[in-house]
Short mmCIF file of C-alpha atoms in Angstrom, two decimals:
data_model
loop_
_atom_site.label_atom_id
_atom_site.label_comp_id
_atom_site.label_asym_id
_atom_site.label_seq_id
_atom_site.Cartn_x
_atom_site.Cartn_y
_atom_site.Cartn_z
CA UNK A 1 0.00 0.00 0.00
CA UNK A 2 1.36 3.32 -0.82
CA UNK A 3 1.70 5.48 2.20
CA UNK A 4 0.33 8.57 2.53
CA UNK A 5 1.46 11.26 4.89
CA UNK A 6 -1.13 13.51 6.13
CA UNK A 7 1.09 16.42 7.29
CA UNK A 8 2.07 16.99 3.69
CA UNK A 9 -1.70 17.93 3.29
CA UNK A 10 -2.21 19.94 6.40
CA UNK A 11 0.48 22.68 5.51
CA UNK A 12 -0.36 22.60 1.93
CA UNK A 13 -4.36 23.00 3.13
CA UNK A 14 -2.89 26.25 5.33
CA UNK A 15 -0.96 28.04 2.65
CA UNK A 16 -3.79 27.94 0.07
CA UNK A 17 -6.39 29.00 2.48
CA UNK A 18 -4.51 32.38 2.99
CA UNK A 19 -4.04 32.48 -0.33
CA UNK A 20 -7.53 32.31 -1.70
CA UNK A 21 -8.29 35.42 -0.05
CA UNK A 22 -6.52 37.42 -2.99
CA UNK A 23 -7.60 35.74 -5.60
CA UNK A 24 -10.80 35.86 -8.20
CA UNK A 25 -10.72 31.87 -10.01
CA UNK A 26 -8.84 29.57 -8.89
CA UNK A 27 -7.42 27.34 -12.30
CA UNK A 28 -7.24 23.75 -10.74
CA UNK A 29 -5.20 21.21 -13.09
CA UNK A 30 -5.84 17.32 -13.94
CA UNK A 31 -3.99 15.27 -15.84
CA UNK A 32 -6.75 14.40 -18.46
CA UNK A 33 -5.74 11.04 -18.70
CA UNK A 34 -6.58 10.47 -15.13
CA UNK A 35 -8.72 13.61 -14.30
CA UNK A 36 -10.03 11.36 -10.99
CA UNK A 37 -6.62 10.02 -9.93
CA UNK A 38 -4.86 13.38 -10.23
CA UNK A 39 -7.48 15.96 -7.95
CA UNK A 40 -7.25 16.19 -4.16
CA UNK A 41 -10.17 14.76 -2.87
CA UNK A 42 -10.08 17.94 -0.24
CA UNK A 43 -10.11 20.68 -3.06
CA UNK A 44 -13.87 20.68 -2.98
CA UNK A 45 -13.54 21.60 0.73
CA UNK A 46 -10.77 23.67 0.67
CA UNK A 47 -12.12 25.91 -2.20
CA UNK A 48 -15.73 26.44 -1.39
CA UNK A 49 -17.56 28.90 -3.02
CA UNK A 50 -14.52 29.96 -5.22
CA UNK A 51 -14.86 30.56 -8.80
CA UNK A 52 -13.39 27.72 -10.85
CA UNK A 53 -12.28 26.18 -13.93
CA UNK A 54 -10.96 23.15 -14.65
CA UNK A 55 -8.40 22.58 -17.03
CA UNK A 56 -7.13 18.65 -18.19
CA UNK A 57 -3.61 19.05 -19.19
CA UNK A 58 -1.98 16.85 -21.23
CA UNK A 59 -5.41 16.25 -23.19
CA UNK A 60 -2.74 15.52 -26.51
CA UNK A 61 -2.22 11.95 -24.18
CA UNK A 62 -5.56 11.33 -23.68
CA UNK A 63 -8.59 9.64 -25.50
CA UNK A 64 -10.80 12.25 -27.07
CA UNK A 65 -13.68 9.96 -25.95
CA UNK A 66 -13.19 10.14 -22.47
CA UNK A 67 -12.13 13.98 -22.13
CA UNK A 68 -15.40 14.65 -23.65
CA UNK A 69 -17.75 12.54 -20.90
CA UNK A 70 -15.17 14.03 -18.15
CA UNK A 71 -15.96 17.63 -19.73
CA UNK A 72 -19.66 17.04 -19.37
CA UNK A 73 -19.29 15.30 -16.21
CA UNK A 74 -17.87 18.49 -14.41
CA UNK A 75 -20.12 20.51 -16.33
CA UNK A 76 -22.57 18.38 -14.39
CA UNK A 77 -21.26 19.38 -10.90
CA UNK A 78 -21.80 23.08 -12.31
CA UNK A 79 -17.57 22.98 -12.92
CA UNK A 80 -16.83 24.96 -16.33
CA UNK A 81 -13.98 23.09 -17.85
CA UNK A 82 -11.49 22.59 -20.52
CA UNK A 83 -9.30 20.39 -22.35
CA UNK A 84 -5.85 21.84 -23.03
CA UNK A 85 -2.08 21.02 -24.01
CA UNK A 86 0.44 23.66 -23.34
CA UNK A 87 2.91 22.27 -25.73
CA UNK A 88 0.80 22.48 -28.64
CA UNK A 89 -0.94 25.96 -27.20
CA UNK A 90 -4.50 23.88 -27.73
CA UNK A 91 -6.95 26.13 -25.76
CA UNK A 92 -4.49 28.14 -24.45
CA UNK A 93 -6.00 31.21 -25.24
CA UNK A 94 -9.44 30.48 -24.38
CA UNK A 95 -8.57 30.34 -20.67
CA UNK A 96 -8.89 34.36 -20.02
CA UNK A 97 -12.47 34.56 -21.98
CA UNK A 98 -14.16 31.94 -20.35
CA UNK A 99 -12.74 32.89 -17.20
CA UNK A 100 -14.13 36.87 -17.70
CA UNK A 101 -17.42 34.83 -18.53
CA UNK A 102 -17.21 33.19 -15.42
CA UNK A 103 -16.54 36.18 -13.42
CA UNK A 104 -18.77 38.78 -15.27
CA UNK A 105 -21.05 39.38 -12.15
CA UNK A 106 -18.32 40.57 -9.88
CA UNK A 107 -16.80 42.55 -12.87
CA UNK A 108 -19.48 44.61 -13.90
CA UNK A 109 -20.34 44.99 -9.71
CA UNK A 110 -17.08 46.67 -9.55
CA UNK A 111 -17.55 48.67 -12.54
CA UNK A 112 -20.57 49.81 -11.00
CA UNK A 113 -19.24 51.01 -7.78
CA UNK A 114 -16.45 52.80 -9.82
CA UNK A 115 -14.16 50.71 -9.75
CA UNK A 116 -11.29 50.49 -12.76
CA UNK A 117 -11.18 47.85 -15.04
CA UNK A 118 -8.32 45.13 -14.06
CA UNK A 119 -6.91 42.10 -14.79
CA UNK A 120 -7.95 38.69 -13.63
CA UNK A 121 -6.15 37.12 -10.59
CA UNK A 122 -5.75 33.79 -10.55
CA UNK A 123 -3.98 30.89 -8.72
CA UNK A 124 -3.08 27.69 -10.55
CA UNK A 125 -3.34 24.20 -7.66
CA UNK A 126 -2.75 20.62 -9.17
CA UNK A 127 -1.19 17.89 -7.14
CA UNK A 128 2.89 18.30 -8.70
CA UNK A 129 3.86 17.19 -12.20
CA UNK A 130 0.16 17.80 -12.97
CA UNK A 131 1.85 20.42 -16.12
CA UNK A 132 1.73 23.34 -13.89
CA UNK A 133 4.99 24.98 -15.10
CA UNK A 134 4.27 23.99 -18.45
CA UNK A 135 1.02 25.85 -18.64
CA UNK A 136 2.85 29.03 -16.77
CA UNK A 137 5.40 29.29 -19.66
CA UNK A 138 2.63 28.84 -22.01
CA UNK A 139 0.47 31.77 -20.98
CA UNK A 140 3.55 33.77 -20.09
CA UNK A 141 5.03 33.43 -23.70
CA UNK A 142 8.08 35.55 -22.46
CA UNK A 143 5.97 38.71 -21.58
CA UNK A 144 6.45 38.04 -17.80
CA UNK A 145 6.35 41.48 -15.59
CA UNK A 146 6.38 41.92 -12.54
CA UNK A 147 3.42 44.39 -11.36
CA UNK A 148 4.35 44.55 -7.51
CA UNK A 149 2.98 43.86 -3.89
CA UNK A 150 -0.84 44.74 -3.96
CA UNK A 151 -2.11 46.19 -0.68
CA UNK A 152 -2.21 43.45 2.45
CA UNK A 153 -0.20 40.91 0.28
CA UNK A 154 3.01 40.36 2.09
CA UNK A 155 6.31 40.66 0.58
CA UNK A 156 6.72 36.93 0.01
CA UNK A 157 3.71 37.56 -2.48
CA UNK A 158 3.74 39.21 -5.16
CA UNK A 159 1.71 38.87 -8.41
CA UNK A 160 2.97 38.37 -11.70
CA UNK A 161 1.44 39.36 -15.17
CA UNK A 162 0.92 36.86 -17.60
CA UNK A 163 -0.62 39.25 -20.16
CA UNK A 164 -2.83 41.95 -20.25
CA UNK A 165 -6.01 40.23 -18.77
CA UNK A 166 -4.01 37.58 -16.55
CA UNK A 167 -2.07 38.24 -13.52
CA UNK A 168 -1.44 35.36 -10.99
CA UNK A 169 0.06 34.59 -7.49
CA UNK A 170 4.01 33.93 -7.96
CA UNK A 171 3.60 30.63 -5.62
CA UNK A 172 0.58 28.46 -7.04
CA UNK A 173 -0.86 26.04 -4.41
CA UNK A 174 0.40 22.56 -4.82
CA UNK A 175 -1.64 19.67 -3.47
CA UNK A 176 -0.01 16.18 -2.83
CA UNK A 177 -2.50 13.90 -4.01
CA UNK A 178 -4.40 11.03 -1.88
CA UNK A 179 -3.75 7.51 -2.94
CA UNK A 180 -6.01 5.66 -0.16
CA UNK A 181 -7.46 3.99 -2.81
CA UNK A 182 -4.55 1.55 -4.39
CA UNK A 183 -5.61 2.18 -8.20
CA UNK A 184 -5.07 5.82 -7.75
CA UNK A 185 -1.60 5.33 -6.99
CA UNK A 186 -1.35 3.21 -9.61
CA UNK A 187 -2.21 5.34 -12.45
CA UNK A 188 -0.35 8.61 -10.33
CA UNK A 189 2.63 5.76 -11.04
CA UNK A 190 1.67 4.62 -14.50
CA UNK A 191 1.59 8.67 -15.46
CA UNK A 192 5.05 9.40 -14.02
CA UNK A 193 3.09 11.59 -11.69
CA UNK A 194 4.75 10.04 -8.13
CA UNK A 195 8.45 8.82 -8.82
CA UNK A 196 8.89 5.19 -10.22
CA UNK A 197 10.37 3.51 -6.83
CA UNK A 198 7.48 4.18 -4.84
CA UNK A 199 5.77 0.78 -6.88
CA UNK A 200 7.60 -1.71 -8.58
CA UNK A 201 7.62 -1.72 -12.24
CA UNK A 202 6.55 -5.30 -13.31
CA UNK A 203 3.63 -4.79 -10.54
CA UNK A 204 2.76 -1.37 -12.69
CA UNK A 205 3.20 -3.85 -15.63
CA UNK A 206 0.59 -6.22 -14.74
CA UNK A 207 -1.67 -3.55 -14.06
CA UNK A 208 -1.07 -1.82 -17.25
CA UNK A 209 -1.43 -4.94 -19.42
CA UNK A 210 -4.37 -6.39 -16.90
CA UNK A 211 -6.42 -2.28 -18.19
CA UNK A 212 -5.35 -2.70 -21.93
CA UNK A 213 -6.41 -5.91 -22.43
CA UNK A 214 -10.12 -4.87 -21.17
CA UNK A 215 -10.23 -1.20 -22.80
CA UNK A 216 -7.14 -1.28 -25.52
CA UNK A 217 -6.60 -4.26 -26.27
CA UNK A 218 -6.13 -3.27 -30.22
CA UNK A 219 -3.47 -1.07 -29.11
CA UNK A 220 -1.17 -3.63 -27.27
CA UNK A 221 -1.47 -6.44 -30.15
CA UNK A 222 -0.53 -4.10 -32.65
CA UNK A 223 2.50 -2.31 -31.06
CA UNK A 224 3.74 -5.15 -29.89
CA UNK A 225 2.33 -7.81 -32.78
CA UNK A 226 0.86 -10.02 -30.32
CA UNK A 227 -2.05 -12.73 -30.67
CA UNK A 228 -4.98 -12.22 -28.61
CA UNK A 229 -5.70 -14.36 -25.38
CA UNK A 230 -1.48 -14.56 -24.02
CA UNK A 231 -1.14 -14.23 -20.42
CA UNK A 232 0.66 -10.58 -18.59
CA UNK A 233 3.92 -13.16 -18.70
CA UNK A 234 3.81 -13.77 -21.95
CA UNK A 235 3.25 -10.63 -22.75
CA UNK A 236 6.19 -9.21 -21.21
CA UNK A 237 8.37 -11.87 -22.19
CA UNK A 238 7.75 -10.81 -25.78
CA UNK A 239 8.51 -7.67 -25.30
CA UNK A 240 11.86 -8.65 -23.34
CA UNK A 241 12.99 -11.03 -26.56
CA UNK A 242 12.41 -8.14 -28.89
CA UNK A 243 14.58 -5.73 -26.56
CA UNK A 244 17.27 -8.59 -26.24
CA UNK A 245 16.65 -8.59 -22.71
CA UNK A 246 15.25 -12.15 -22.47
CA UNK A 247 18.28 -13.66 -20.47
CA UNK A 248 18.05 -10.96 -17.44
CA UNK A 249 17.28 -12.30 -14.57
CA UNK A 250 14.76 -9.08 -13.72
CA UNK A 251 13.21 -9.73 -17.61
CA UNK A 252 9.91 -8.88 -16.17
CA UNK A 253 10.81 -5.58 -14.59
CA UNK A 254 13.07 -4.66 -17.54
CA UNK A 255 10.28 -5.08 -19.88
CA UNK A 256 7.30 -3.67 -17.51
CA UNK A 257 9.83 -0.30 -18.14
CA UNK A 258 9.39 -0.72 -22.10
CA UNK A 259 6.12 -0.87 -21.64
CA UNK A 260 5.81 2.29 -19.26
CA UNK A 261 7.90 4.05 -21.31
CA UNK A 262 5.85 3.29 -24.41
CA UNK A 263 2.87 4.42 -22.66
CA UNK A 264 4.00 7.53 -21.52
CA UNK A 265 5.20 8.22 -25.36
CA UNK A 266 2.46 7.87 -26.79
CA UNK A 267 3.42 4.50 -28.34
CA UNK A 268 0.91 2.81 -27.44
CA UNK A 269 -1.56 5.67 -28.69
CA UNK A 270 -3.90 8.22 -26.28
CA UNK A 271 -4.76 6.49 -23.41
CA UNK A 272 -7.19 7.51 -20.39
CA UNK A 273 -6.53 5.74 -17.71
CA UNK A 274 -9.78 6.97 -15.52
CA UNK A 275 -12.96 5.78 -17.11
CA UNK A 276 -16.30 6.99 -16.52
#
């Protein structure tokens, strides 16, 4: 069972709370491949009332199918949401609009009490390697500036604008994720999410072969030119013999990696991981 430390949460539960105070939306990130596996179970709590929106990172990974039902399943919940990759810039640029949408009330409230027109300020949470810094760089597109301490903020904070419409807290909230439940751990593993020695790799092997074979199983015969119906062992002893790795003693570990590796390239095509 993979531990999980609860102190990590109460400090990181601290800092965000003071930070909410300063901020308008709050941008929290899933990995769209496993949108349930990658949120805090506490962020529900921990934001309350806060305006939201969702993003699924990495949604160039994941199967089209699945973002979709996740999409309309937070659009359910009343969560606006969407489906980005800040490599390829998909969506990018939609964040700031449907964030003003999201916020129009308390903009044109302020406009009416006088108050100027200003950017949007914004904290990004995700539990870490989530494609936080990724997304930064993105919207920052090397325009960065600095804009200063606002009133009450102390010096530790200070904002930073992204662009003309988007400033956000230097120090986004980071939330260790939850693995209580063993198959979140095992796709925060799978994903490269929680470093690769907390499980071994032929157990993330098994598991990984155990999901294709029920949801993608077209995927594995064909990257690997397999015959339907061979056992996990099998499987992975294939894949050793093609590596020349068939004589190692740890064959099944050594090819459990291929096989990681393969799905976190892409070789084994978009793959979501968390199915509704």
């Amino acid at each position: 069972m993979i531990q999980w430390f609860p102190g990590h949460m109460a400090k990181a539960k601290k800092e965000m709370e003071e930070k909410l105070r300063l901020v308008d939306i709050v941008y929290e990130l899933l990995d769209a491949r496993i949108p349930y596996s990658s949120k805090n179970p506490l962020i529900n709590e921990l934001l309350k009332n806060k305006p939201r929106l969702i993003l699924l990172t990495k949604s160039d990974m994941a199967d089209d199918f699945y973002t979709n039902k996740w999409k309309n399943h937070f659009t359910s919940q009343g969560f606006p949401s969407l489906s980005i990759d800040s490599v390829s810039g998909l969506n990018i640029k939609k964040i700031v609009g449907v964030s003003q949408t999201i916020l129009k009330d308390k903009f044109e409230k302020e406009k009416a009490r006088g108050m100027k027109p200003r950017p949007i300020r914004g904290m990004i949470v995700g539990i870490p390697n989530v494609g936080k810094s990724t997304l930064i760089n993105k919207l920052v597109n090397k325009r960065v500036a600095n804009v200063g301490n606002k009133p009450g903020i102390t010096k530790a904070q200070q904002w930073v604008r992204l662009n003309a419409n988007l400033e956000l807290l230097d120090t986004p909230g980071v939330l260790w994720p939850k693995f209580e439940d063993q198959k979140v751990g095992m796709h925060l593993a799978i994903t490269g999410a929680i470093r690769d020695e907390i499980l071994k790799s032929d157990e993330l092997g098994y598991y990984l072969l155990d999901f294709m074979k029920a949801n993608y199983e077209k995927n594995i015969l064909e990257r690997y030119q397999l015959s339907a119906g061979l056992s996990n062992l099998d499987i992975l002893k294939h894949i050793a013999s093609t590596r020349g790795i068939s004589n190692k003693e740890d064959v099944e570990e050594k090819a459990a990696e291929v096989l990681l590796n393969d799905f976190r390239s892409l070789r084994l095509g978009r793959i979501t991981l968390d199915i509704l």
